[in-house]
Short mmCIF file of C-alpha atoms and ligand atoms in Angstrom, two decimals:
data_model
loop_
_atom_site.label_atom_id
_atom_site.label_comp_id
_atom_site.label_asym_id
_atom_site.label_seq_id
_atom_site.Cartn_x
_atom_site.Cartn_y
_atom_site.Cartn_z
CA MET A 378 167.24 54.08 67.16
CA LYS A 379 167.24 50.31 67.01
CA SER A 380 166.99 48.67 63.60
CA TYR A 381 165.56 45.21 63.10
CA ASP A 382 166.47 42.51 60.57
CA ARG A 383 163.69 40.06 61.48
CA LEU A 384 159.90 40.03 61.73
CA PHE A 385 157.94 39.07 64.84
CA ILE A 386 155.78 36.21 63.49
CA GLY A 387 154.27 33.36 65.48
CA GLY A 388 156.05 34.36 68.69
CA GLU A 389 159.57 34.37 67.19
CA TRP A 390 161.77 36.80 65.37
CA VAL A 391 161.93 35.14 61.94
CA GLU A 392 163.75 35.74 58.68
CA PRO A 393 161.58 37.89 56.42
CA SER A 394 160.45 36.41 53.10
CA SER A 395 162.16 39.17 51.12
CA THR A 396 165.04 41.60 51.41
CA ASN A 397 162.77 44.67 51.22
CA VAL A 398 163.27 47.11 54.06
CA ILE A 399 161.28 50.02 55.43
CA GLU A 400 163.41 53.09 56.14
CA VAL A 401 162.21 55.05 59.12
CA VAL A 402 163.00 58.73 58.33
CA SER A 403 163.24 61.38 61.03
CA PRO A 404 160.73 64.19 60.40
CA MET A 405 163.22 66.56 62.04
CA THR A 406 166.44 65.73 60.20
CA GLU A 407 164.95 64.04 57.10
CA GLU A 408 167.54 61.29 57.62
CA VAL A 409 167.08 57.55 57.87
CA VAL A 410 167.25 56.66 61.55
CA ALA A 411 166.45 52.92 61.46
CA THR A 412 165.36 50.16 59.17
CA VAL A 413 163.04 47.24 59.62
CA PRO A 414 162.14 44.42 57.22
CA GLU A 415 158.99 45.14 55.17
CA ALA A 416 156.47 42.30 55.48
CA MET A 417 155.30 40.78 52.21
CA GLU A 418 152.19 38.78 51.43
CA ALA A 419 154.06 35.54 52.24
CA ASP A 420 154.91 36.92 55.69
CA VAL A 421 151.26 37.87 56.27
CA ASP A 422 150.24 34.34 55.27
CA ARG A 423 152.66 32.89 57.85
CA ALA A 424 151.38 35.30 60.48
CA VAL A 425 147.73 34.43 59.78
CA GLU A 426 148.53 30.70 59.82
CA ALA A 427 150.25 31.12 63.20
CA ALA A 428 147.33 33.15 64.53
CA LYS A 429 144.83 30.51 63.32
CA ARG A 430 146.82 27.68 64.90
CA ALA A 431 147.13 29.60 68.18
CA PHE A 432 143.41 30.20 68.12
CA ASP A 433 142.42 26.62 67.15
CA GLU A 434 144.89 24.81 69.39
CA GLY A 435 145.17 27.19 72.31
CA PRO A 436 146.03 27.77 75.02
CA TRP A 437 145.14 31.45 74.62
CA PRO A 438 141.41 31.29 73.93
CA ARG A 439 140.98 28.68 76.66
CA MET A 440 142.78 30.64 79.36
CA THR A 441 140.53 32.58 81.71
CA PRO A 442 139.93 36.24 80.93
CA ALA A 443 141.69 37.12 84.19
CA GLU A 444 144.80 35.20 83.05
CA ARG A 445 144.75 37.00 79.71
CA GLY A 446 144.19 40.29 81.53
CA ALA A 447 147.26 39.59 83.58
CA VAL A 448 149.39 39.54 80.42
CA LEU A 449 147.99 42.95 79.44
CA ALA A 450 148.77 44.30 82.91
CA LYS A 451 152.37 43.12 82.60
CA VAL A 452 152.76 44.84 79.23
CA SER A 453 151.27 48.01 80.71
CA ASP A 454 153.81 47.96 83.51
CA ALA A 455 156.63 47.36 81.07
CA VAL A 456 155.58 50.32 78.86
CA ARG A 457 155.24 52.57 81.92
CA ASN A 458 158.71 51.53 83.11
CA GLU A 459 160.24 52.81 79.92
CA MET A 460 157.90 55.70 79.33
CA GLY A 461 160.51 58.28 78.45
CA ASP A 462 162.26 56.00 75.93
CA VAL A 463 159.01 54.98 74.26
CA ALA A 464 157.86 58.61 74.04
CA GLU A 465 161.18 59.55 72.39
CA LEU A 466 160.94 56.57 70.05
CA ILE A 467 157.53 57.62 68.81
CA SER A 468 158.45 61.32 68.59
CA GLY A 469 161.54 60.30 66.64
CA GLU A 470 159.49 58.17 64.23
CA MET A 471 156.65 60.60 63.46
CA GLY A 472 157.32 64.04 65.04
CA SER A 473 154.84 64.12 67.85
CA PRO A 474 155.98 66.66 70.46
CA VAL A 475 157.56 64.59 73.22
CA SER A 476 155.64 66.18 76.11
CA TRP A 477 152.36 65.44 74.43
CA ALA A 478 153.65 62.05 73.31
CA THR A 479 154.55 61.08 76.91
CA MET A 480 150.97 61.71 77.97
CA ALA A 481 148.90 60.70 74.94
CA GLN A 482 151.14 58.24 73.10
CA VAL A 483 152.53 56.36 76.18
CA LEU A 484 150.58 57.02 79.42
CA ALA A 485 147.21 56.82 77.66
CA PRO A 486 148.06 53.41 76.11
CA THR A 487 148.97 52.12 79.57
CA MET A 488 145.56 53.30 80.81
CA ILE A 489 143.93 51.39 77.98
CA PHE A 490 145.91 48.18 78.73
CA ASP A 491 145.03 48.55 82.39
CA TYR A 492 141.33 49.14 81.72
CA TYR A 493 141.00 45.97 79.67
CA ALA A 494 143.24 44.01 82.12
CA GLY A 495 140.66 44.97 84.76
CA LEU A 496 137.70 43.89 82.59
CA GLY A 497 139.28 40.45 82.55
CA SER A 498 138.06 40.03 86.14
CA THR A 499 134.81 41.94 86.00
CA PHE A 500 133.24 41.47 82.54
CA ALA A 501 130.46 38.83 82.37
CA PHE A 502 131.51 36.58 79.47
CA ASP A 503 128.74 34.10 80.54
CA GLU A 504 125.23 35.06 81.52
CA PHE A 505 122.84 32.36 82.75
CA LYS A 506 119.24 33.52 82.70
CA ASP A 507 115.67 32.41 82.42
CA GLY A 508 114.66 32.68 78.80
CA LEU A 509 111.06 32.79 77.66
CA LEU A 510 110.91 29.04 77.26
CA GLY A 511 113.56 27.78 79.67
CA PRO A 512 117.05 28.38 81.04
CA VAL A 513 119.50 29.94 78.71
CA LEU A 514 123.24 30.60 78.68
CA VAL A 515 124.38 33.61 76.66
CA THR A 516 128.13 33.27 76.27
CA LYS A 517 130.53 35.64 74.60
CA GLU A 518 133.29 33.95 72.70
CA PRO A 519 136.37 35.36 70.90
CA VAL A 520 135.85 36.31 67.28
CA GLY A 521 138.93 34.40 66.09
CA VAL A 522 141.82 35.73 64.03
CA VAL A 523 141.89 39.56 64.03
CA ALA A 524 143.63 41.82 61.57
CA ALA A 525 144.50 45.07 63.35
CA ILE A 526 145.55 47.83 60.96
CA THR A 527 146.65 51.26 62.19
CA PRO A 528 147.96 54.60 60.88
CA TRP A 529 151.09 56.39 62.03
CA ASN A 530 149.68 59.34 63.95
CA VAL A 531 149.13 57.81 67.38
CA PRO A 532 150.67 54.42 66.77
CA LEU A 533 151.02 52.88 70.25
CA PHE A 534 147.72 54.35 71.37
CA LEU A 535 145.93 52.71 68.46
CA ALA A 536 147.82 49.47 68.99
CA ALA A 537 146.64 49.43 72.62
CA SER A 538 143.10 50.29 71.66
CA LYS A 539 142.87 47.28 69.34
CA LEU A 540 145.24 44.71 70.87
CA SER A 541 143.96 45.08 74.48
CA PRO A 542 140.29 44.14 73.84
CA ALA A 543 141.14 41.73 71.02
CA LEU A 544 143.57 39.79 73.18
CA LEU A 545 141.39 39.94 76.29
CA SER A 546 138.58 38.41 74.23
CA GLY A 547 140.79 35.38 73.57
CA SER A 548 141.23 36.22 69.87
CA THR A 549 144.61 36.09 68.16
CA VAL A 550 146.00 39.07 66.28
CA VAL A 551 147.98 39.95 63.17
CA PHE A 552 148.95 43.56 63.66
CA LYS A 553 149.90 45.67 60.64
CA PRO A 554 151.32 48.98 61.76
CA SER A 555 151.92 51.77 59.30
CA PRO A 556 155.27 51.79 57.46
CA GLU A 557 156.08 55.19 59.05
CA THR A 558 155.95 53.79 62.57
CA PRO A 559 157.22 50.19 62.73
CA LEU A 560 159.65 50.69 65.62
CA ASP A 561 157.25 51.17 68.51
CA ALA A 562 155.21 48.27 67.12
CA ASN A 563 158.22 46.01 67.22
CA ARG A 564 159.09 47.19 70.74
CA LEU A 565 155.54 46.29 71.74
CA ALA A 566 156.00 42.83 70.26
CA GLU A 567 159.13 42.40 72.39
CA LEU A 568 157.21 43.47 75.51
CA PHE A 569 154.37 41.06 74.76
CA ALA A 570 156.87 38.22 74.32
CA ASP A 571 158.54 39.13 77.64
CA ALA A 572 155.13 39.18 79.31
CA GLY A 573 154.54 35.53 78.39
CA LEU A 574 152.10 35.83 75.52
CA PRO A 575 151.92 32.35 73.95
CA PRO A 576 153.45 31.89 70.46
CA GLY A 577 151.26 32.83 67.53
CA VAL A 578 148.84 34.99 69.53
CA LEU A 579 150.40 38.18 68.16
CA SER A 580 152.41 38.80 64.99
CA VAL A 581 153.57 42.20 63.71
CA VAL A 582 153.81 42.81 59.96
CA PRO A 583 154.97 46.33 59.16
CA ALA A 584 153.95 47.05 55.56
CA GLY A 585 152.04 49.35 53.25
CA ARG A 586 148.60 49.40 51.72
CA GLU A 587 148.79 46.46 49.31
CA VAL A 588 149.99 44.01 51.91
CA GLY A 589 147.25 45.47 54.18
CA GLU A 590 144.72 44.61 51.53
CA HIS A 591 146.09 41.07 51.35
CA LEU A 592 145.65 40.76 55.09
CA VAL A 593 142.06 42.13 54.97
CA ASN A 594 141.13 39.69 52.24
CA HIS A 595 142.81 36.67 53.80
CA PRO A 596 140.10 33.97 54.21
CA ASP A 597 141.37 32.96 57.62
CA VAL A 598 140.98 36.45 59.07
CA ASN A 599 137.68 36.59 60.93
CA LYS A 600 137.61 40.25 61.84
CA VAL A 601 139.24 43.45 60.67
CA SER A 602 139.79 46.26 63.14
CA PHE A 603 140.85 49.31 61.09
CA THR A 604 141.85 52.88 61.94
CA GLY A 605 142.76 55.21 59.16
CA SER A 606 141.40 57.34 56.38
CA THR A 607 137.79 57.29 55.34
CA ALA A 608 138.86 56.42 51.75
CA ALA A 609 140.69 53.29 52.93
CA GLY A 610 137.85 52.50 55.38
CA LYS A 611 135.30 52.38 52.57
CA LYS A 612 137.48 49.92 50.63
CA ILE A 613 138.04 47.73 53.64
CA GLY A 614 134.30 47.79 54.59
CA ALA A 615 133.45 46.75 51.03
CA ALA A 616 136.01 43.94 51.01
CA CYS A 617 134.78 42.65 54.39
CA GLY A 618 131.14 42.99 53.30
CA ALA A 619 131.80 40.78 50.29
CA GLN A 620 133.14 38.08 52.56
CA LEU A 621 130.67 38.79 55.42
CA LYS A 622 133.72 39.30 57.61
CA ARG A 623 133.29 41.22 60.84
CA PHE A 624 134.81 44.73 60.70
CA SER A 625 135.03 47.97 62.63
CA LEU A 626 136.29 51.25 61.32
CA GLU A 627 137.71 54.35 63.05
CA LEU A 628 138.08 56.93 60.34
CA GLY A 629 138.60 60.64 59.70
CA GLY A 630 137.07 63.73 61.28
CA LYS A 631 136.47 67.40 60.90
CA SER A 632 135.15 68.30 64.27
CA ALA A 633 133.56 71.60 65.15
CA ALA A 634 134.20 73.45 68.45
CA VAL A 635 131.27 75.77 69.19
CA LEU A 636 131.97 78.90 71.22
CA LEU A 637 128.58 80.06 72.44
CA ASP A 638 127.82 83.83 72.80
CA ASP A 639 128.19 83.70 76.61
CA VAL A 640 131.63 82.05 76.51
CA ASN A 641 134.50 83.19 78.71
CA LEU A 642 137.46 82.87 76.30
CA ASP A 643 140.03 82.90 79.08
CA GLU A 644 138.47 79.72 80.48
CA ALA A 645 137.52 78.12 77.14
CA LEU A 646 140.61 78.51 75.07
CA PRO A 647 143.02 76.60 77.42
CA LEU A 648 140.58 73.66 77.12
CA LEU A 649 140.00 74.03 73.40
CA MET A 650 143.48 74.82 72.00
CA PRO A 651 145.24 71.60 72.99
CA ASN A 652 142.51 69.76 71.20
CA ALA A 653 142.40 72.06 68.18
CA ILE A 654 146.04 71.65 67.31
CA MET A 655 147.04 68.39 69.02
CA ASN A 656 149.82 66.20 67.76
CA ASN A 657 150.80 68.81 65.12
CA GLY A 658 147.21 68.75 63.90
CA GLU A 659 147.66 65.10 62.94
CA ALA A 660 144.74 63.79 64.98
CA CYS A 661 141.37 62.51 63.94
CA ILE A 662 139.64 64.22 66.88
CA SER A 663 141.23 67.66 66.31
CA GLN A 664 138.73 70.51 66.73
CA THR A 665 139.66 71.99 63.34
CA ARG A 666 136.52 74.10 62.73
CA ILE A 667 135.97 76.76 65.35
CA LEU A 668 132.47 78.21 65.26
CA ALA A 669 132.32 81.78 66.68
CA PRO A 670 129.22 83.97 67.25
CA ARG A 671 129.18 86.60 64.53
CA ASP A 672 129.04 89.54 66.98
CA ARG A 673 132.09 88.26 68.91
CA TYR A 674 133.99 87.03 65.79
CA SER A 675 136.91 89.50 65.84
CA GLU A 676 137.40 89.05 69.61
CA VAL A 677 137.52 85.28 69.19
CA VAL A 678 139.96 85.51 66.24
CA GLU A 679 142.22 87.82 68.15
CA ALA A 680 142.33 85.49 71.16
CA LEU A 681 142.97 82.45 68.97
CA VAL A 682 145.80 84.20 67.16
CA GLU A 683 147.39 85.13 70.44
CA GLN A 684 147.21 81.49 71.56
CA VAL A 685 148.78 80.26 68.37
CA LYS A 686 151.61 82.75 68.60
CA LEU A 687 152.46 81.28 72.00
CA MET A 688 152.93 77.76 70.56
CA LYS A 689 156.56 76.82 70.24
CA VAL A 690 157.33 75.18 66.94
CA GLY A 691 160.38 73.03 66.70
CA ASP A 692 162.16 69.75 67.28
CA ALA A 693 159.67 67.16 68.58
CA LEU A 694 162.29 65.90 71.07
CA ASP A 695 162.45 69.29 72.83
CA PRO A 696 160.08 69.14 75.87
CA GLU A 697 159.08 72.78 75.27
CA THR A 698 157.83 72.09 71.73
CA VAL A 699 154.08 72.31 71.18
CA VAL A 700 154.07 71.85 67.43
CA GLY A 701 156.65 69.54 65.82
CA PRO A 702 157.24 68.59 62.21
CA LEU A 703 154.73 66.74 60.12
CA VAL A 704 155.29 63.02 59.59
CA ALA A 705 156.61 63.13 56.04
CA GLU A 706 157.33 65.41 53.12
CA ARG A 707 154.16 64.26 51.36
CA GLN A 708 152.13 65.27 54.46
CA ARG A 709 153.65 68.76 54.46
CA ASP A 710 152.88 69.01 50.70
CA ARG A 711 149.27 68.07 51.48
CA VAL A 712 148.94 70.61 54.19
CA GLU A 713 150.54 73.36 52.15
CA SER A 714 148.29 72.59 49.28
CA TYR A 715 145.27 73.06 51.54
CA ILE A 716 146.69 76.42 52.73
CA ARG A 717 146.76 77.45 49.07
CA ILE A 718 143.30 76.11 48.42
CA GLY A 719 141.94 78.10 51.41
CA GLN A 720 143.37 81.29 50.01
CA GLU A 721 142.01 80.52 46.49
CA GLU A 722 138.59 79.92 48.05
CA GLY A 723 138.68 83.39 49.58
CA ALA A 724 139.52 82.67 53.17
CA LYS A 725 142.24 84.82 54.83
CA VAL A 726 145.27 83.69 56.82
CA ALA A 727 145.12 85.39 60.24
CA VAL A 728 148.33 83.81 61.47
CA GLY A 729 150.85 81.31 60.04
CA GLY A 730 150.43 79.98 56.54
CA GLY A 731 154.09 79.34 55.81
CA ARG A 732 157.14 77.46 57.02
CA PRO A 733 158.64 78.58 60.34
CA ALA A 734 161.79 80.65 60.14
CA GLY A 735 165.06 79.05 61.16
CA LEU A 736 163.95 75.48 60.65
CA ASP A 737 165.61 74.59 57.37
CA LYS A 738 165.54 70.85 57.82
CA GLY A 739 162.42 68.94 58.74
CA TRP A 740 158.86 68.97 57.58
CA TYR A 741 157.52 71.91 59.58
CA VAL A 742 154.46 74.04 58.85
CA GLU A 743 153.49 77.07 60.94
CA PRO A 744 150.32 76.66 62.95
CA THR A 745 147.76 78.48 60.78
CA ILE A 746 144.40 80.07 61.38
CA PHE A 747 142.04 80.85 58.53
CA VAL A 748 139.31 83.45 59.02
CA ASP A 749 136.35 84.53 56.83
CA VAL A 750 135.73 80.84 56.24
CA ASP A 751 132.46 79.57 54.88
CA ASN A 752 131.59 76.02 55.91
CA SER A 753 131.16 75.02 52.27
CA MET A 754 134.85 75.67 51.55
CA ARG A 755 137.14 72.65 51.07
CA ILE A 756 139.25 73.75 54.09
CA ALA A 757 136.14 73.43 56.23
CA GLN A 758 134.88 70.15 54.70
CA GLU A 759 138.00 68.11 54.10
CA GLU A 760 140.42 66.62 56.62
CA ILE A 761 143.70 68.49 56.29
CA PHE A 762 145.60 66.57 59.03
CA GLY A 763 148.00 69.40 59.91
CA PRO A 764 147.99 72.47 62.18
CA VAL A 765 145.38 74.43 60.28
CA LEU A 766 142.22 75.84 61.83
CA ALA A 767 139.16 77.43 60.17
CA VAL A 768 137.16 79.99 62.17
CA ILE A 769 133.56 80.11 60.93
CA PRO A 770 130.98 82.74 62.05
CA TYR A 771 127.42 81.72 63.03
CA ASP A 772 124.24 83.64 63.87
CA SER A 773 122.33 81.61 66.47
CA ASP A 774 122.63 78.37 68.45
CA ALA A 775 120.54 76.62 65.79
CA ASP A 776 122.83 77.97 63.09
CA ALA A 777 125.91 76.71 65.01
CA VAL A 778 124.37 73.25 65.24
CA ARG A 779 123.50 73.31 61.52
CA ILE A 780 127.08 74.22 60.57
CA ALA A 781 128.57 71.64 62.95
CA ASN A 782 126.38 68.97 61.35
CA ASP A 783 127.08 70.11 57.80
CA SER A 784 129.92 67.65 57.40
CA SER A 785 130.32 64.18 56.05
CA TYR A 786 132.24 63.38 59.24
CA GLY A 787 130.89 62.90 62.79
CA LEU A 788 133.74 61.88 65.10
CA CYS A 789 134.03 64.48 67.84
CA GLY A 790 133.07 68.02 68.76
CA SER A 791 132.88 70.45 71.62
CA VAL A 792 131.05 73.42 73.04
CA TYR A 793 132.19 76.16 75.41
CA THR A 794 129.67 78.26 77.30
CA ALA A 795 128.95 79.80 80.71
CA ASP A 796 125.96 77.45 81.01
CA ASP A 797 126.83 73.72 81.13
CA ASP A 798 123.21 72.65 80.45
CA ARG A 799 122.97 74.92 77.44
CA GLY A 800 126.17 73.23 76.26
CA LEU A 801 124.66 69.77 76.90
CA GLY A 802 121.67 70.82 74.78
CA ILE A 803 124.05 71.57 71.90
CA ALA A 804 125.87 68.29 72.48
CA ARG A 805 122.62 66.38 72.06
CA GLN A 806 122.01 67.94 68.68
CA VAL A 807 125.44 67.43 67.03
CA ARG A 808 125.71 64.12 65.12
CA THR A 809 129.06 62.88 66.43
CA GLY A 810 130.25 59.90 68.45
CA THR A 811 132.10 61.93 71.09
CA TYR A 812 131.58 65.41 72.49
CA MET A 813 133.05 67.76 75.08
CA VAL A 814 131.04 70.27 77.09
CA ASN A 815 133.41 72.77 78.75
CA SER A 816 135.94 69.95 78.82
CA GLY A 817 139.36 69.33 77.43
CA ILE A 818 139.02 65.52 77.54
CA PRO A 819 138.01 64.05 74.20
CA ILE A 820 138.17 60.37 75.03
CA ASP A 821 137.16 58.40 78.10
CA PHE A 822 138.66 54.90 77.85
CA SER A 823 135.83 53.34 79.81
CA SER A 824 133.18 54.73 77.43
CA PRO A 825 132.38 54.21 73.75
CA PHE A 826 134.38 56.15 71.17
CA GLY A 827 133.73 56.20 67.47
CA GLY A 828 132.16 57.91 64.52
CA TYR A 829 128.80 58.80 63.12
CA LYS A 830 128.52 59.14 59.33
CA GLU A 831 131.80 58.70 57.45
CA SER A 832 133.85 58.77 60.61
CA GLY A 833 133.42 55.09 61.19
CA VAL A 834 131.51 51.94 62.05
CA GLY A 835 131.48 50.55 65.58
CA ARG A 836 132.73 51.88 68.88
CA GLU A 837 136.11 51.31 70.53
CA PHE A 838 136.90 51.59 74.25
CA GLY A 839 134.71 50.63 77.18
CA VAL A 840 132.78 47.41 77.04
CA ASP A 841 131.71 48.24 73.50
CA GLY A 842 135.39 48.02 72.44
CA LEU A 843 135.61 44.46 73.90
CA GLU A 844 132.38 43.41 72.23
CA LEU A 845 133.84 44.29 68.83
CA PHE A 846 135.90 41.09 69.29
CA LEU A 847 133.23 38.83 70.68
CA GLU A 848 130.67 36.58 69.10
CA LYS A 849 127.50 35.85 71.12
CA LYS A 850 126.25 32.36 71.44
CA THR A 851 122.89 31.34 73.00
CA VAL A 852 122.80 27.88 74.56
CA ASN A 853 119.30 26.58 75.40
CA LEU A 854 119.52 24.39 78.53
CA PRO A 855 117.19 21.74 79.85
CA ALA A 856 114.45 22.70 82.31
CA GLY A 857 115.74 22.85 85.87
CA TYR A 858 119.37 23.33 84.82
CA THR A 859 121.41 25.13 87.48
CA PRO A 860 124.93 26.37 86.59
CA LYS A 861 127.80 24.94 88.67
CA PRO A 862 129.44 27.68 90.82
P1 NAD B 1179 145.49 55.44 55.70
O1 NAD B 1179 144.08 55.06 55.55
O2 NAD B 1179 146.23 55.80 54.44
O3 NAD B 1179 146.39 54.24 56.33
C1 NAD B 1179 146.08 53.69 57.60
C2 NAD B 1179 146.61 52.28 57.67
O4 NAD B 1179 145.90 51.46 56.78
C3 NAD B 1179 148.06 52.10 57.25
O5 NAD B 1179 148.60 51.06 58.02
C4 NAD B 1179 147.96 51.73 55.77
O6 NAD B 1179 149.12 50.98 55.35
C5 NAD B 1179 146.71 50.81 55.78
N1 NAD B 1179 145.92 50.79 54.59
C6 NAD B 1179 145.60 51.78 53.69
N2 NAD B 1179 144.75 51.38 52.75
C7 NAD B 1179 144.49 50.06 53.07
C8 NAD B 1179 143.67 49.11 52.42
N3 NAD B 1179 142.95 49.36 51.34
N4 NAD B 1179 143.60 47.86 52.99
C9 NAD B 1179 144.36 47.59 54.13
N5 NAD B 1179 145.15 48.51 54.71
C10 NAD B 1179 145.20 49.69 54.19
O7 NAD B 1179 145.56 56.58 56.76
P2 NAD B 1179 146.81 57.49 57.23
O8 NAD B 1179 146.96 58.60 56.32
O9 NAD B 1179 147.95 56.61 57.57
O10 NAD B 1179 146.20 57.99 58.64
C11 NAD B 1179 145.50 59.18 58.79
C12 NAD B 1179 143.99 58.93 58.91
O11 NAD B 1179 143.68 58.10 60.03
C13 NAD B 1179 143.19 60.16 59.05
O12 NAD B 1179 142.08 60.15 58.20
C14 NAD B 1179 142.78 60.12 60.51
O13 NAD B 1179 141.58 60.88 60.80
C15 NAD B 1179 142.52 58.67 60.71
N6 NAD B 1179 142.54 58.32 62.15
C16 NAD B 1179 141.37 58.04 62.73
C17 NAD B 1179 141.28 57.71 64.07
C18 NAD B 1179 140.01 57.40 64.79
O14 NAD B 1179 140.07 56.88 65.89
N7 NAD B 1179 138.83 57.60 64.20
C19 NAD B 1179 142.51 57.76 64.84
C20 NAD B 1179 143.67 58.10 64.20
C21 NAD B 1179 143.67 58.37 62.86
#
């Protein structure tokens, strides 16, 4: 994999301010596969200064939205042209199974770039209307300098979900990827430069938490767009609140999939399972609590166990792999500690629970199903972020809704039933930002996505995702004013 010795700041690859490097370690071999410079506070300061200059002096905010959209479309094409390489790059960085990565970590980002590229020609940034007292223009202007901060689990997807609307708005961006996944971020910087993005509009500062805090607190950052843990989101929200800085947060989840008593498991499980253990279980929207009717509990468990046994665990770069290694040793420690906690709490392991045989190198954990789980247990309340599911019995539809809502999170959820409208009735009662009724599609890029409760603040995707990066201005116009065509 390609190493870097410079940082992308202000449109150029510049000398970093320090000699610190980030080592990218393969989750399969546990060996260092590339290095990149670690951005320091001084590098962040340079990046923010460049972003502020590019915002204040242009041309980016003054170009038409369609022109900005055209740059996004070029980047989308470029990513699509090297889809296989990018998927392997991401799988190599963080262990996402390459078949899944091709679809969700590469194709999906191109759909996001394309969607916002299209909005550049269709979204009404200006609305002239008759106000109560006279003609009015409501115009939507870019928020300014944006700090985009992402975790490692779906790195390019999250970069696309923040950079596309932020850049389309005319804002300029300092992007801080996670230290586990700096390589795809640097590749994206190269593709943006090739696509003709003006200098300063995007900088990439791979770094850890402390440098992230410096970026969040920087007085010239106007808006923070954060995806990551709820713990970090609370700190960032507090820091932004203290400065009355705009912020949006996409945080953790502990979503419940409800199997209603009329469910056909042969139809439901192929839709549910890819969302229950997706991306090695390292996904905010994973359906990690599975709610089963008490009188069909053993049948459901049996079917789930069968599905899990079919999942091939192994090298993320093998196209047959369904579950790859976890991102890092500390993540495997975390997941294994939750497996111990579950057992101490009285839940039973129905399948998995250990390390897969024959994989001596790499941070692998067997896909694991816990049964006899009570929703008050820590394995049902806390985000494990690994391939671990909890199957929880319920007694009635109302009980299923109660259990689904008995969570500090509210990101996603799903219901499977022979009756779509009964499912929709459940969807309306569960307090989450996204829901699936007899569907395997958790996110629609043209529609809002985000969290209730501790899963976040604000909505990404769709027009809502663009509005996160816009300020509204009302201009009162003189009587009789007519806008020029
Ligand atoms: P994390 O919160 O530790 O780190 C995420 C990013 O924020 C990293 O780049 C990190 O360096 C940075 N960071 C951490 N603390 C910071 C602070 N105080 N100030 C500024 N930057 C800070 O999360 P993680 O462990 O890397 O990622 C996993 C989490 O991300 C899970 O909770 C998962 O659910 C969540 N996630 C949510 C979504 C969503 O759309 N809701 C999507 C993907 C992941």
